[in-house]
PDB file of C-alpha atoms in Angstrom:
ATOM      1  CA  MET A  88      -8.412 106.882 119.774  1.00 50.00           C
ATOM      2  CA  THR A  89     -12.617 106.776 121.127  1.00 56.00           C
ATOM      3  CA  THR A  90     -14.987 109.113 121.692  1.00 58.00           C
ATOM      4  CA  ASP A  91     -16.338 109.619 124.883  1.00 53.00           C
ATOM      5  CA  GLY A  92     -20.226 109.292 123.044  1.00 57.00           C
ATOM      6  CA  ALA A  93     -21.270 110.497 120.230  1.00 65.00           C
ATOM      7  CA  GLY A  94     -25.187 109.273 119.175  1.00 76.00           C
ATOM      8  CA  PRO A  95     -27.158 106.649 117.695  1.00 83.00           C
ATOM      9  CA  ILE A  96     -25.643 104.225 115.253  1.00 85.00           C
ATOM     10  CA  PRO A  97     -27.063 105.357 112.581  1.00 88.00           C
ATOM     11  CA  ASP A  98     -26.021 109.395 112.880  1.00 86.00           C
ATOM     12  CA  VAL A  99     -22.613 108.359 113.633  1.00 86.00           C
ATOM     13  CA  TRP A 100     -22.718 106.051 110.705  1.00 90.00           C
ATOM     14  CA  ARG A 101     -23.804 108.464 108.392  1.00 91.00           C
ATOM     15  CA  ARG A 102     -21.345 111.241 108.963  1.00 90.00           C
ATOM     16  CA  VAL A 103     -18.130 108.391 109.194  1.00 91.00           C
ATOM     17  CA  SER A 104     -19.186 107.019 106.060  1.00 95.00           C
ATOM     18  CA  ASP A 105     -19.745 110.502 104.073  1.00 96.00           C
ATOM     19  CA  ILE A 106     -16.270 110.706 103.075  1.00 96.00           C
ATOM     20  CA  TRP A 107     -16.551 113.862 101.408  1.00 94.00           C
ATOM     21  CA  SER A 108     -17.576 115.464 104.453  1.00 94.00           C
ATOM     22  CA  HIS A 109     -14.467 114.704 106.769  1.00 94.00           C
ATOM     23  CA  THR A 110     -13.391 118.557 105.971  1.00 95.00           C
ATOM     24  CA  GLY A 111     -15.684 119.399 107.589  1.00 93.00           C
ATOM     25  CA  TRP A 112     -14.736 117.759 111.178  1.00 92.00           C
ATOM     26  CA  MET A 113     -10.729 116.580 110.480  1.00 91.00           C
ATOM     27  CA  GLN A 114      -9.204 119.827 111.283  1.00 90.00           C
ATOM     28  CA  ASP A 115      -5.849 117.874 108.899  1.00 88.00           C
ATOM     29  CA  ALA A 116      -7.870 117.307 106.094  1.00 93.00           C
ATOM     30  CA  ALA A 117      -8.496 120.878 103.525  1.00 95.00           C
ATOM     31  CA  ALA A 118      -9.893 119.116 100.500  1.00 97.00           C
ATOM     32  CA  ILE A 119     -11.379 115.803  99.150  1.00 97.00           C
ATOM     33  CA  ARG A 120     -10.824 114.934  95.543  1.00 97.00           C
ATOM     34  CA  PHE A 121     -12.428 111.216  94.563  1.00 97.00           C
ATOM     35  CA  THR A 122     -10.183 109.537  91.977  1.00 96.00           C
ATOM     36  CA  PHE A 123     -12.860 106.101  91.620  1.00 90.00           C
ATOM     37  CA  ALA A 124     -16.366 106.251  90.682  1.00 90.00           C
ATOM     38  CA  THR A 125     -17.708 105.319  93.694  1.00 91.00           C
ATOM     39  CA  THR A 126     -17.674 107.443  96.656  1.00 94.00           C
ATOM     40  CA  ALA A 127     -18.534 105.092  99.516  1.00 93.00           C
ATOM     41  CA  ASP A 128     -17.613 101.405  99.182  1.00 95.00           C
ATOM     42  CA  LEU A 129     -14.775  99.050  99.167  1.00 95.00           C
ATOM     43  CA  GLY A 130     -12.367  99.845  97.119  1.00 96.00           C
ATOM     44  CA  THR A 131     -12.686 103.665  96.576  1.00 97.00           C
ATOM     45  CA  THR A 132      -9.845 106.108  95.975  1.00 97.00           C
ATOM     46  CA  PHE A 133      -9.361 109.504  96.877  1.00 97.00           C
ATOM     47  CA  ASP A 134      -6.682 112.235  97.493  1.00 96.00           C
ATOM     48  CA  CYS A 135      -6.974 114.233 100.325  1.00 94.00           C
ATOM     49  CA  ASP A 136      -5.105 117.842 100.769  1.00 94.00           C
ATOM     50  CA  LYS A 137      -3.445 117.943 104.367  1.00 89.00           C
ATOM     51  CA  ARG A 138      -3.019 121.304 106.172  1.00 87.00           C
ATOM     52  CA  GLY A 139      -0.928 121.760 109.018  1.00 78.00           C
ATOM     53  CA  PRO A 140       2.973 122.045 109.529  1.00 73.00           C
ATOM     54  CA  LEU A 141       3.259 118.934 106.720  1.00 70.00           C
ATOM     55  CA  SER A 142       1.122 120.088 103.943  1.00 80.00           C
ATOM     56  CA  LEU A 143       0.962 117.273 101.455  1.00 88.00           C
ATOM     57  CA  THR A 144      -1.621 116.025  99.199  1.00 92.00           C
ATOM     58  CA  ASP A 145      -2.253 112.092 100.645  1.00 90.00           C
ATOM     59  CA  ARG A 146      -3.585 109.292  98.434  1.00 93.00           C
ATOM     60  CA  MET A 147      -6.118 107.011 100.511  1.00 94.00           C
ATOM     61  CA  VAL A 148      -7.584 103.682  99.038  1.00 96.00           C
ATOM     62  CA  VAL A 149     -10.516 101.820 101.299  1.00 96.00           C
ATOM     63  CA  THR A 150      -9.516  98.568 102.472  1.00 96.00           C
ATOM     64  CA  GLU A 151     -12.296  97.967 104.017  1.00 96.00           C
ATOM     65  CA  TRP A 152     -16.259  98.812 104.234  1.00 97.00           C
ATOM     66  CA  GLN A 153     -18.732  96.839 106.731  1.00 96.00           C
ATOM     67  CA  GLU A 154     -22.083  98.611 106.847  1.00 95.00           C
ATOM     68  CA  GLY A 155     -23.057 100.263 109.951  1.00 92.00           C
ATOM     69  CA  LYS A 156     -19.430  98.914 111.488  1.00 92.00           C
ATOM     70  CA  ALA A 157     -16.165  99.917 110.331  1.00 94.00           C
ATOM     71  CA  ILE A 158     -13.935 101.652 107.004  1.00 95.00           C
ATOM     72  CA  GLY A 159     -10.422 100.645 106.679  1.00 95.00           C
ATOM     73  CA  ILE A 160      -8.110 102.874 104.703  1.00 93.00           C
ATOM     74  CA  ARG A 161      -4.494 102.615 103.642  1.00 93.00           C
ATOM     75  CA  HIS A 162      -2.611 105.820 102.795  1.00 89.00           C
ATOM     76  CA  ARG A 163      -0.456 104.971  99.814  1.00 87.00           C
ATOM     77  CA  GLY A 164       1.449 108.089  98.862  1.00 79.00           C
ATOM     78  CA  LEU A 165       4.379 110.343 100.772  1.00 78.00           C
ATOM     79  CA  VAL A 166       2.906 109.268 103.794  1.00 74.00           C
ATOM     80  CA  THR A 167       1.994 105.347 104.320  1.00 79.00           C
ATOM     81  CA  GLY A 168       0.040 104.013 106.641  1.00 83.00           C
ATOM     82  CA  THR A 169      -3.505 102.150 107.777  1.00 87.00           C
ATOM     83  CA  GLY A 170      -6.372 104.103 109.778  1.00 87.00           C
ATOM     84  CA  ARG A 171      -9.404 102.229 110.262  1.00 90.00           C
ATOM     85  CA  PHE A 172     -12.831 104.201 112.312  1.00 90.00           C
ATOM     86  CA  THR A 173     -14.744 101.507 113.922  1.00 89.00           C
ATOM     87  CA  LEU A 174     -18.691 101.725 115.474  1.00 88.00           C
ATOM     88  CA  THR A 175     -19.415 100.444 118.787  1.00 83.00           C
ATOM     89  CA  GLU A 176     -22.386  99.179 119.837  1.00 77.00           C
ATOM     90  CA  LEU A 177     -22.719 102.125 121.835  1.00 72.00           C
ATOM     91  CA  GLY A 178     -22.552 104.941 118.688  1.00 73.00           C
ATOM     92  CA  ARG A 179     -18.809 105.615 119.719  1.00 76.00           C
ATOM     93  CA  VAL A 180     -16.056 105.542 117.524  1.00 78.00           C
ATOM     94  CA  THR A 181     -12.303 104.547 117.673  1.00 77.00           C
ATOM     95  CA  GLN A 182      -9.861 105.908 115.045  1.00 76.00           C
ATOM     96  CA  ASP A 183      -7.183 103.484 114.961  1.00 74.00           C
ATOM     97  CA  SER A 184      -5.174 106.063 112.646  1.00 60.00           C
ATOM     98  CA  CYS A 185      -1.725 105.246 110.958  1.00 48.00           C
ATOM     99  CA  GLY A 186      -0.483 107.603 113.470  1.00 42.00           C
ATOM    100  CA  MET A 187      -0.761 105.635 116.207  1.00 37.00           C
ATOM    101  CA  LYS A 188      -0.084 101.819 114.446  1.00 38.00           C
ATOM    102  CA  HIS A 189       1.235 102.042 110.999  1.00 43.00           C
ATOM    103  CA  CYS A 190       2.974 104.829 109.743  1.00 51.00           C
ATOM    104  CA  GLY A 191       6.067 105.384 107.502  1.00 54.00           C
ATOM    105  CA  PHE A 192       7.364 108.008 104.560  1.00 53.00           C
ATOM    106  CA  ARG A 193       8.418 106.941 101.380  1.00 55.00           C
ATOM    107  CA  GLY A 194      11.844 108.225 100.169  1.00 55.00           C
ATOM    108  CA  GLY A 195      15.168 108.075 101.756  1.00 51.00           C
ATOM    109  CA  SER A 196      16.946 108.551 105.371  1.00 46.00           C
ATOM    110  CA  VAL A 197      16.120 111.879 105.347  1.00 45.00           C
ATOM    111  CA  ALA A 198      11.844 111.142 105.080  1.00 47.00           C
ATOM    112  CA  ARG A 199      12.182 108.326 107.860  1.00 48.00           C
ATOM    113  CA  SER A 200      13.813 110.585 110.112  1.00 47.00           C
ATOM    114  CA  TRP A 201      10.768 112.686 110.166  1.00 47.00           C
ATOM    115  CA  ALA A 202       8.345 110.056 110.372  1.00 50.00           C
ATOM    116  CA  SER A 203       8.358 110.299 114.428  1.00 53.00           C
ATOM    117  CA  LEU A 204       7.137 113.661 114.597  1.00 51.00           C
ATOM    118  CA  PRO A 205       4.179 113.726 112.120  1.00 53.00           C
ATOM    119  CA  CYS A 206       2.949 110.262 113.557  1.00 58.00           C
ATOM    120  CA  ALA A 207       3.302 111.776 117.317  1.00 60.00           C
ATOM    121  CA  CYS A 208       1.012 114.932 115.970  1.00 64.00           C
ATOM    122  CA  LEU A 209      -1.251 112.564 114.619  1.00 67.00           C
ATOM    123  CA  ARG A 210      -2.782 110.916 117.760  1.00 70.00           C
ATOM    124  CA  ARG A 211      -3.047 114.699 119.050  1.00 75.00           C
ATOM    125  CA  VAL A 212      -5.524 115.695 115.933  1.00 78.00           C
ATOM    126  CA  SER A 213      -6.974 112.332 115.816  1.00 79.00           C
ATOM    127  CA  ARG A 214      -8.638 113.557 119.749  1.00 82.00           C
ATOM    128  CA  GLY A 215      -9.800 116.774 118.022  1.00 85.00           C
ATOM    129  CA  ASN A 216     -10.591 115.330 115.144  1.00 87.00           C
ATOM    130  CA  LEU A 217     -13.225 112.717 116.990  1.00 85.00           C
ATOM    131  CA  ALA A 218     -13.827 115.452 119.279  1.00 87.00           C
ATOM    132  CA  ARG A 219     -15.762 117.517 116.637  1.00 89.00           C
ATOM    133  CA  LEU A 220     -17.046 114.634 114.966  1.00 87.00           C
ATOM    134  CA  ARG A 221     -18.810 114.127 118.700  1.00 85.00           C
ATOM    135  CA  ASP A 222     -19.808 117.373 118.471  1.00 87.00           C
ATOM    136  CA  LEU A 223     -21.481 117.480 115.026  1.00 86.00           C
ATOM    137  CA  ILE A 224     -23.423 114.235 115.809  1.00 84.00           C
ATOM    138  CA  GLU A 225     -24.444 115.811 119.300  1.00 81.00           C
ATOM    139  CA  ARG A 226     -25.808 119.351 118.200  1.00 78.00           C
ATOM    140  CA  PRO A 227     -29.384 119.323 117.739  1.00 56.00           C
ATOM    141  CA  HIS A 228     -30.217 120.401 113.893  1.00 58.00           C
TER     142      HIS A 228
END
């Protein structure tokens, strides 16, 4: 999923790399609590309280940090999978989310049977999240 347009790369990176502020533009993120000494680098861990039909705490770790270019995340709680934000040369943001590529649930057959529903919903949520991010970046201060 890619934004239609966002802005200058430094402005876009500032928003995407400030993980704590994701609750301001990610509809499904209610609160973020860091569980590591750093809040912006490879190895950073945090818990994200999710809102919506499946309210839960999503445990995440930053698996990739390319300054000004990309952030990779691994979900390692009840919901498992990977996600990645990539900035293009035009200041656009691409999000490969766990809902689009790799998504699963820990647990037995009941948990696995529900896995396709939230993964499909994440695609819609991701589109809205990227639109809100773009609006924040493009909005005059």
